[in-house]
Structure formats: C-alpha cells, structure tokens
Coordinates of C-alpha atoms in Angstrom, one line a residue:
M1 CA 0.0 0.0 0.0
V2 CA 1.3 3.4 -1.0
V3 CA 1.2 6.0 1.8
R4 CA 0.3 9.7 1.4
A5 CA 0.8 11.6 4.6
T6 CA 1.7 15.0 6.0
A7 CA 2.6 15.7 9.6
R8 CA 2.3 19.3 10.9
L9 CA 3.4 21.2 14.0
V10 CA 3.3 24.9 14.9
A11 CA 5.3 26.5 17.8
E12 CA 4.3 29.8 19.3
A13 CA 5.7 31.9 22.1
D14 CA 3.4 31.6 25.1
G15 CA 4.0 35.0 26.6
R16 CA 5.6 33.6 29.8
G17 CA 9.0 32.8 28.4
G18 CA 8.1 29.4 27.1
T19 CA 6.8 27.9 23.8
A20 CA 3.4 26.4 23.2
L21 CA 2.5 23.9 20.5
P22 CA -1.0 24.7 19.3
V23 CA -0.7 22.3 16.4
L24 CA 0.9 18.9 16.8
A25 CA -0.5 16.5 14.3
G26 CA 1.2 13.3 13.2
S27 CA 0.2 11.3 10.1
G28 CA 1.1 8.0 8.5
P29 CA 4.6 6.9 9.5
L30 CA 5.3 10.2 11.3
A31 CA 4.0 10.3 14.8
L32 CA 4.8 13.5 16.8
R33 CA 5.3 13.5 20.5
R34 CA 6.0 16.4 22.8
T35 CA 8.9 15.7 25.2
R36 CA 10.4 17.6 28.1
G37 CA 11.4 21.1 27.1
V38 CA 14.7 22.8 27.9
G39 CA 15.2 26.5 28.8
G40 CA 11.8 27.7 27.4
A41 CA 12.1 25.7 24.2
A42 CA 9.5 23.2 23.2
C43 CA 10.8 19.7 22.2
V44 CA 9.2 17.4 19.8
T45 CA 10.3 13.8 18.9
V46 CA 9.3 12.2 15.6
V47 CA 8.4 8.6 16.2
G48 CA 8.2 6.0 13.4
A49 CA 4.6 4.7 13.5
M50 CA 5.2 2.3 10.6
S51 CA 7.9 1.2 8.2
G52 CA 8.9 3.9 5.7
P53 CA 9.5 5.6 3.5
L54 CA 8.9 2.7 1.1
G55 CA 8.9 2.9 -2.7
G56 CA 6.0 5.0 -4.0
D57 CA 5.3 6.7 -0.6
R58 CA 4.9 10.4 -0.4
I59 CA 5.4 11.8 3.1
A60 CA 6.0 15.3 4.4
L61 CA 6.7 17.1 7.6
E62 CA 5.8 20.8 8.0
A63 CA 7.1 22.8 11.0
T64 CA 6.4 26.5 11.6
V65 CA 8.1 28.5 14.4
G66 CA 6.3 31.7 15.3
P67 CA 7.9 35.0 16.4
G68 CA 10.0 34.6 19.5
A69 CA 9.3 30.8 19.9
R70 CA 12.0 28.2 20.3
L71 CA 11.7 24.6 19.1
R72 CA 13.8 21.5 19.1
I73 CA 12.9 18.6 16.8
G74 CA 14.6 15.2 17.0
S75 CA 13.6 11.7 16.2
A76 CA 13.4 8.5 18.3
A77 CA 15.4 6.4 15.8
A78 CA 17.0 6.4 12.4
T79 CA 14.8 6.7 9.3
I80 CA 15.3 3.7 7.0
A81 CA 14.5 4.1 3.3
L82 CA 13.3 0.7 2.1
P83 CA 12.2 -0.8 -1.2
G84 CA 8.5 -1.2 -1.7
R85 CA 6.0 -3.0 -3.9
A86 CA 5.0 0.2 -5.7
A87 CA 7.0 1.4 -8.7
G88 CA 8.9 4.6 -8.5
P89 CA 10.9 6.3 -5.8
A90 CA 9.7 7.3 -2.3
H91 CA 9.4 11.1 -1.7
Y92 CA 10.1 12.7 1.7
E93 CA 9.7 16.4 2.0
I94 CA 10.5 18.6 5.0
R95 CA 9.3 22.2 5.1
L96 CA 10.6 24.4 7.9
T97 CA 9.6 28.1 8.5
V98 CA 11.2 30.2 11.3
A99 CA 9.9 33.7 12.1
D100 CA 11.8 36.8 13.5
G101 CA 13.4 36.2 16.9
A102 CA 12.6 32.5 16.7
A103 CA 15.0 29.6 16.9
L104 CA 14.7 26.1 15.5
H105 CA 17.0 23.1 16.1
W106 CA 16.3 20.4 13.5
L107 CA 18.4 17.4 14.8
P108 CA 16.9 14.1 13.5
E109 CA 18.7 10.8 13.8
P110 CA 20.4 9.5 10.6
L111 CA 18.7 8.5 7.3
I112 CA 19.7 5.0 6.2
S113 CA 19.5 4.2 2.5
A114 CA 18.9 0.4 2.4
H115 CA 19.8 -1.8 -0.5
G116 CA 17.1 -1.7 -3.2
S117 CA 15.5 1.5 -2.0
E118 CA 15.0 4.7 -4.0
L119 CA 14.4 8.0 -2.1
L120 CA 14.0 11.6 -3.2
M121 CA 14.4 13.8 -0.1
T122 CA 13.9 17.6 -0.1
T123 CA 14.4 20.0 2.8
R124 CA 13.1 23.6 2.3
V125 CA 13.8 26.2 5.0
E126 CA 12.4 29.8 5.1
L127 CA 14.1 32.1 7.7
A128 CA 13.1 35.6 8.7
P129 CA 16.0 38.1 9.0
T130 CA 16.5 37.5 12.8
A131 CA 15.7 33.8 12.9
R132 CA 18.2 31.3 14.2
L133 CA 18.6 27.8 12.8
V134 CA 20.7 24.7 13.7
L135 CA 20.1 21.9 11.1
R136 CA 21.9 18.6 11.0
E137 CA 21.7 16.0 8.3
E138 CA 23.3 12.5 8.4
Q139 CA 23.0 9.9 5.7
I140 CA 24.2 6.3 6.0
L141 CA 24.7 4.5 2.7
G142 CA 23.5 0.9 3.2
R143 CA 23.0 -1.1 6.3
T144 CA 25.9 -3.2 7.6
G145 CA 27.3 -5.5 4.9
E146 CA 25.0 -4.3 2.1
P147 CA 25.4 -1.8 -0.8
P148 CA 23.3 1.4 -0.6
G149 CA 20.1 2.2 -2.3
Q150 CA 19.5 5.3 -4.5
L151 CA 19.4 8.5 -2.5
T152 CA 19.0 12.0 -3.8
S153 CA 18.7 14.8 -1.3
R154 CA 18.3 18.5 -1.8
L155 CA 18.6 21.3 0.9
T156 CA 17.3 24.8 0.1
V157 CA 17.5 27.6 2.6
H158 CA 16.3 31.1 2.1
R159 CA 16.9 34.0 4.6
A160 CA 14.8 37.1 4.3
G161 CA 13.6 35.9 1.0
R162 CA 17.1 35.5 -0.5
P163 CA 18.9 32.2 -1.2
L164 CA 21.4 31.3 1.5
L165 CA 22.2 27.7 0.5
D166 CA 21.0 25.4 -2.3
Q167 CA 22.7 22.1 -2.8
E168 CA 21.9 18.6 -4.0
L169 CA 23.6 15.3 -3.2
A170 CA 23.1 12.0 -5.0
H171 CA 24.5 8.6 -3.9
G172 CA 24.1 5.0 -4.9
P173 CA 23.4 3.2 -8.2
G174 CA 23.0 5.6 -11.1
A175 CA 24.8 8.6 -9.4
P176 CA 28.0 9.3 -11.4
G177 CA 31.2 9.1 -9.3
W178 CA 29.4 9.1 -6.0
D179 CA 31.9 6.7 -4.4
G180 CA 35.0 8.1 -6.0
G181 CA 37.8 10.2 -4.5
A182 CA 36.1 13.5 -5.4
V183 CA 32.9 12.7 -3.5
L184 CA 32.9 10.0 -0.7
G185 CA 36.2 8.3 -1.3
G186 CA 34.9 5.0 -0.1
H187 CA 33.2 6.3 3.0
R188 CA 29.7 5.1 3.8
A189 CA 28.5 8.1 6.0
V190 CA 28.1 11.7 5.0
G191 CA 26.5 14.6 6.8
Q192 CA 26.4 18.3 7.4
L193 CA 25.6 20.8 10.1
L194 CA 24.2 24.2 9.1
V195 CA 24.0 27.1 11.7
V196 CA 22.4 30.4 10.7
D197 CA 22.8 33.0 13.4
P198 CA 22.6 36.9 13.2
A199 CA 25.4 37.0 15.8
F200 CA 27.8 35.9 13.1
D201 CA 27.6 39.4 11.6
A202 CA 29.7 40.7 14.5
R203 CA 31.5 37.4 15.2
P204 CA 32.3 35.8 11.8
I205 CA 33.2 32.1 11.7
A206 CA 36.6 31.4 10.3
P207 CA 37.1 28.4 7.9
R208 CA 38.9 25.5 9.5
R209 CA 39.6 21.8 9.3
L210 CA 37.7 19.9 12.1
A211 CA 39.0 16.4 11.5
E212 CA 40.6 14.3 8.8
T213 CA 37.5 14.4 6.7
A214 CA 35.5 17.3 8.1
V215 CA 35.6 21.0 7.4
L216 CA 33.8 24.2 8.6
T217 CA 33.1 26.9 6.1
P218 CA 31.5 30.4 6.6
L219 CA 28.6 31.3 4.4
T220 CA 27.2 34.6 3.4
G221 CA 24.0 34.7 5.4
P222 CA 25.4 35.0 8.2
A223 CA 25.9 31.2 8.5
A224 CA 28.4 28.4 8.8
L225 CA 28.3 25.0 7.2
A226 CA 30.2 21.9 8.4
T227 CA 30.6 19.0 6.0
A228 CA 31.9 15.6 6.9
V229 CA 32.3 12.1 5.5
A230 CA 33.1 9.1 7.7
P231 CA 33.3 5.3 7.7
D232 CA 30.2 4.9 9.9
A233 CA 27.5 6.7 11.8
L234 CA 29.4 6.9 15.0
H235 CA 32.4 8.7 13.5
L236 CA 30.1 11.0 11.5
R237 CA 28.2 12.1 14.6
R238 CA 31.5 12.8 16.4
A239 CA 32.6 15.1 13.6
L240 CA 29.4 17.0 13.5
D241 CA 29.4 17.3 17.3
A242 CA 32.8 18.9 17.0
A243 CA 31.4 21.3 14.5
A244 CA 28.6 22.2 16.8
A245 CA 31.1 22.9 19.6
A246 CA 33.2 25.0 17.2
V247 CA 30.4 27.4 16.3
G248 CA 29.1 27.7 19.9

C-alpha cells in the first residue's frame, strides 16, 4: 500500500518565556510526541509509526516556528528508506519556517539508505532576518554489509527571501562518481551541520579543518556549514558534534 501523509506542527511563544504547540498532528509513518522542554524551548520527537518511507510513498513534515518561539525537533530512531512494492521512488519532503526572533534546532537521527530503495528527499527552509537555525543531516549509505540504495537529497535555505544555500547530493546506483575520491572516497556516511545566526555578523566564523574528513566553512548569510564524511554513523556524529562545539 502506498502512503500519502503530512505531519504538521506549529510552535508559538506563550507570553511567559516558554513555547506552546497549538498544532501537533502526526500522520502516516510520522507520529509527533512532545517531550520535556529545555530553557523555554519546546521539544518534539518524531516517532516512526510504521515502516517507511517505502517505494512510492509520499510523506512530508511541516514545522512553523512563530515570532520569539524556540523549538527543538529530533527523532526517536533512524529513518530507513526501504524498497516497496509500488513502482517509483519514495518522496520525503521537509518544510521548515522560522519567524523573526525565533529559533529552530532540527536534529533528527540518521537517514539510512537500504539496498534496493530509492528515495528523493527535499528539505526547504524559510528564515526571517533575525531567525536562528541549527540543522543537522546525516546519511548512512547501506546497512551493515550491504550496498546502498539510490538516494537524492536537496537542501534549500532562504533567509529574508534570498537564497542562502541550495545544494543537492546523489548517492548509490546511477549517481556518477558518488563513491570516487572527489565525493565520498569509499566512506559510507556523509553529513552536514548548518548554523544560521545573526550573531555571526559581529563574530564571523573562520574556515577550519575539524577532522581528517570534516571542514567548517563560513557562508554569506550569516551562516556556517560543516561538512563531513566518515566510515560509519558513530564517526560522523563525532565530527558534527565537533562542528557544533566550534560554532558555539
């Protein structure tokens, strides 16, 4: 059975220094659970209610953070792209909107591209001029001992209506040179950490090497982007944690 589902959440400042969640609606394989907040921020965990995304599925998650609100979104476990009975790729779309004075931490667990799967993933972010964003993406190419599926992911970020970052990555069968020295060089895990913060205007981030296969690069925005490849999920997370510590 092909799944069509969209999960939605809205975060708003509650006027008492905290953040309320007037909309928290899971759908299909995406169940949303409010968890204990930290320092006035609301926390939401995405829980897998069923297997997916499978071939042919179309699922989406929409999150809107209102003025002055603070929201952290994580997931209970890795997302596994699997082959399905339906023809065609699975589609997973994430749409994030962050208003002035608001902050969003998008920190899901890794996406695993299982053998035989085909997934098209898009993440679109709209930021107001004084919004803050911390976004982490981690992709694991194949489960232990298996080749990866086909994975194409695109990240598009606009700040104040202007493009800040637009990039697309393609891995697995059919993607030219994806495992060569110019791309992954034999590594099976790839990820990035994007931080957009108006404070970088006064305190720019300097480019630096974080590890053997991880670098931190300033972006016009103001923003900083850390990119890393690694042999596995553990080493990838360590590299991105180091990037988070470097940008503060």
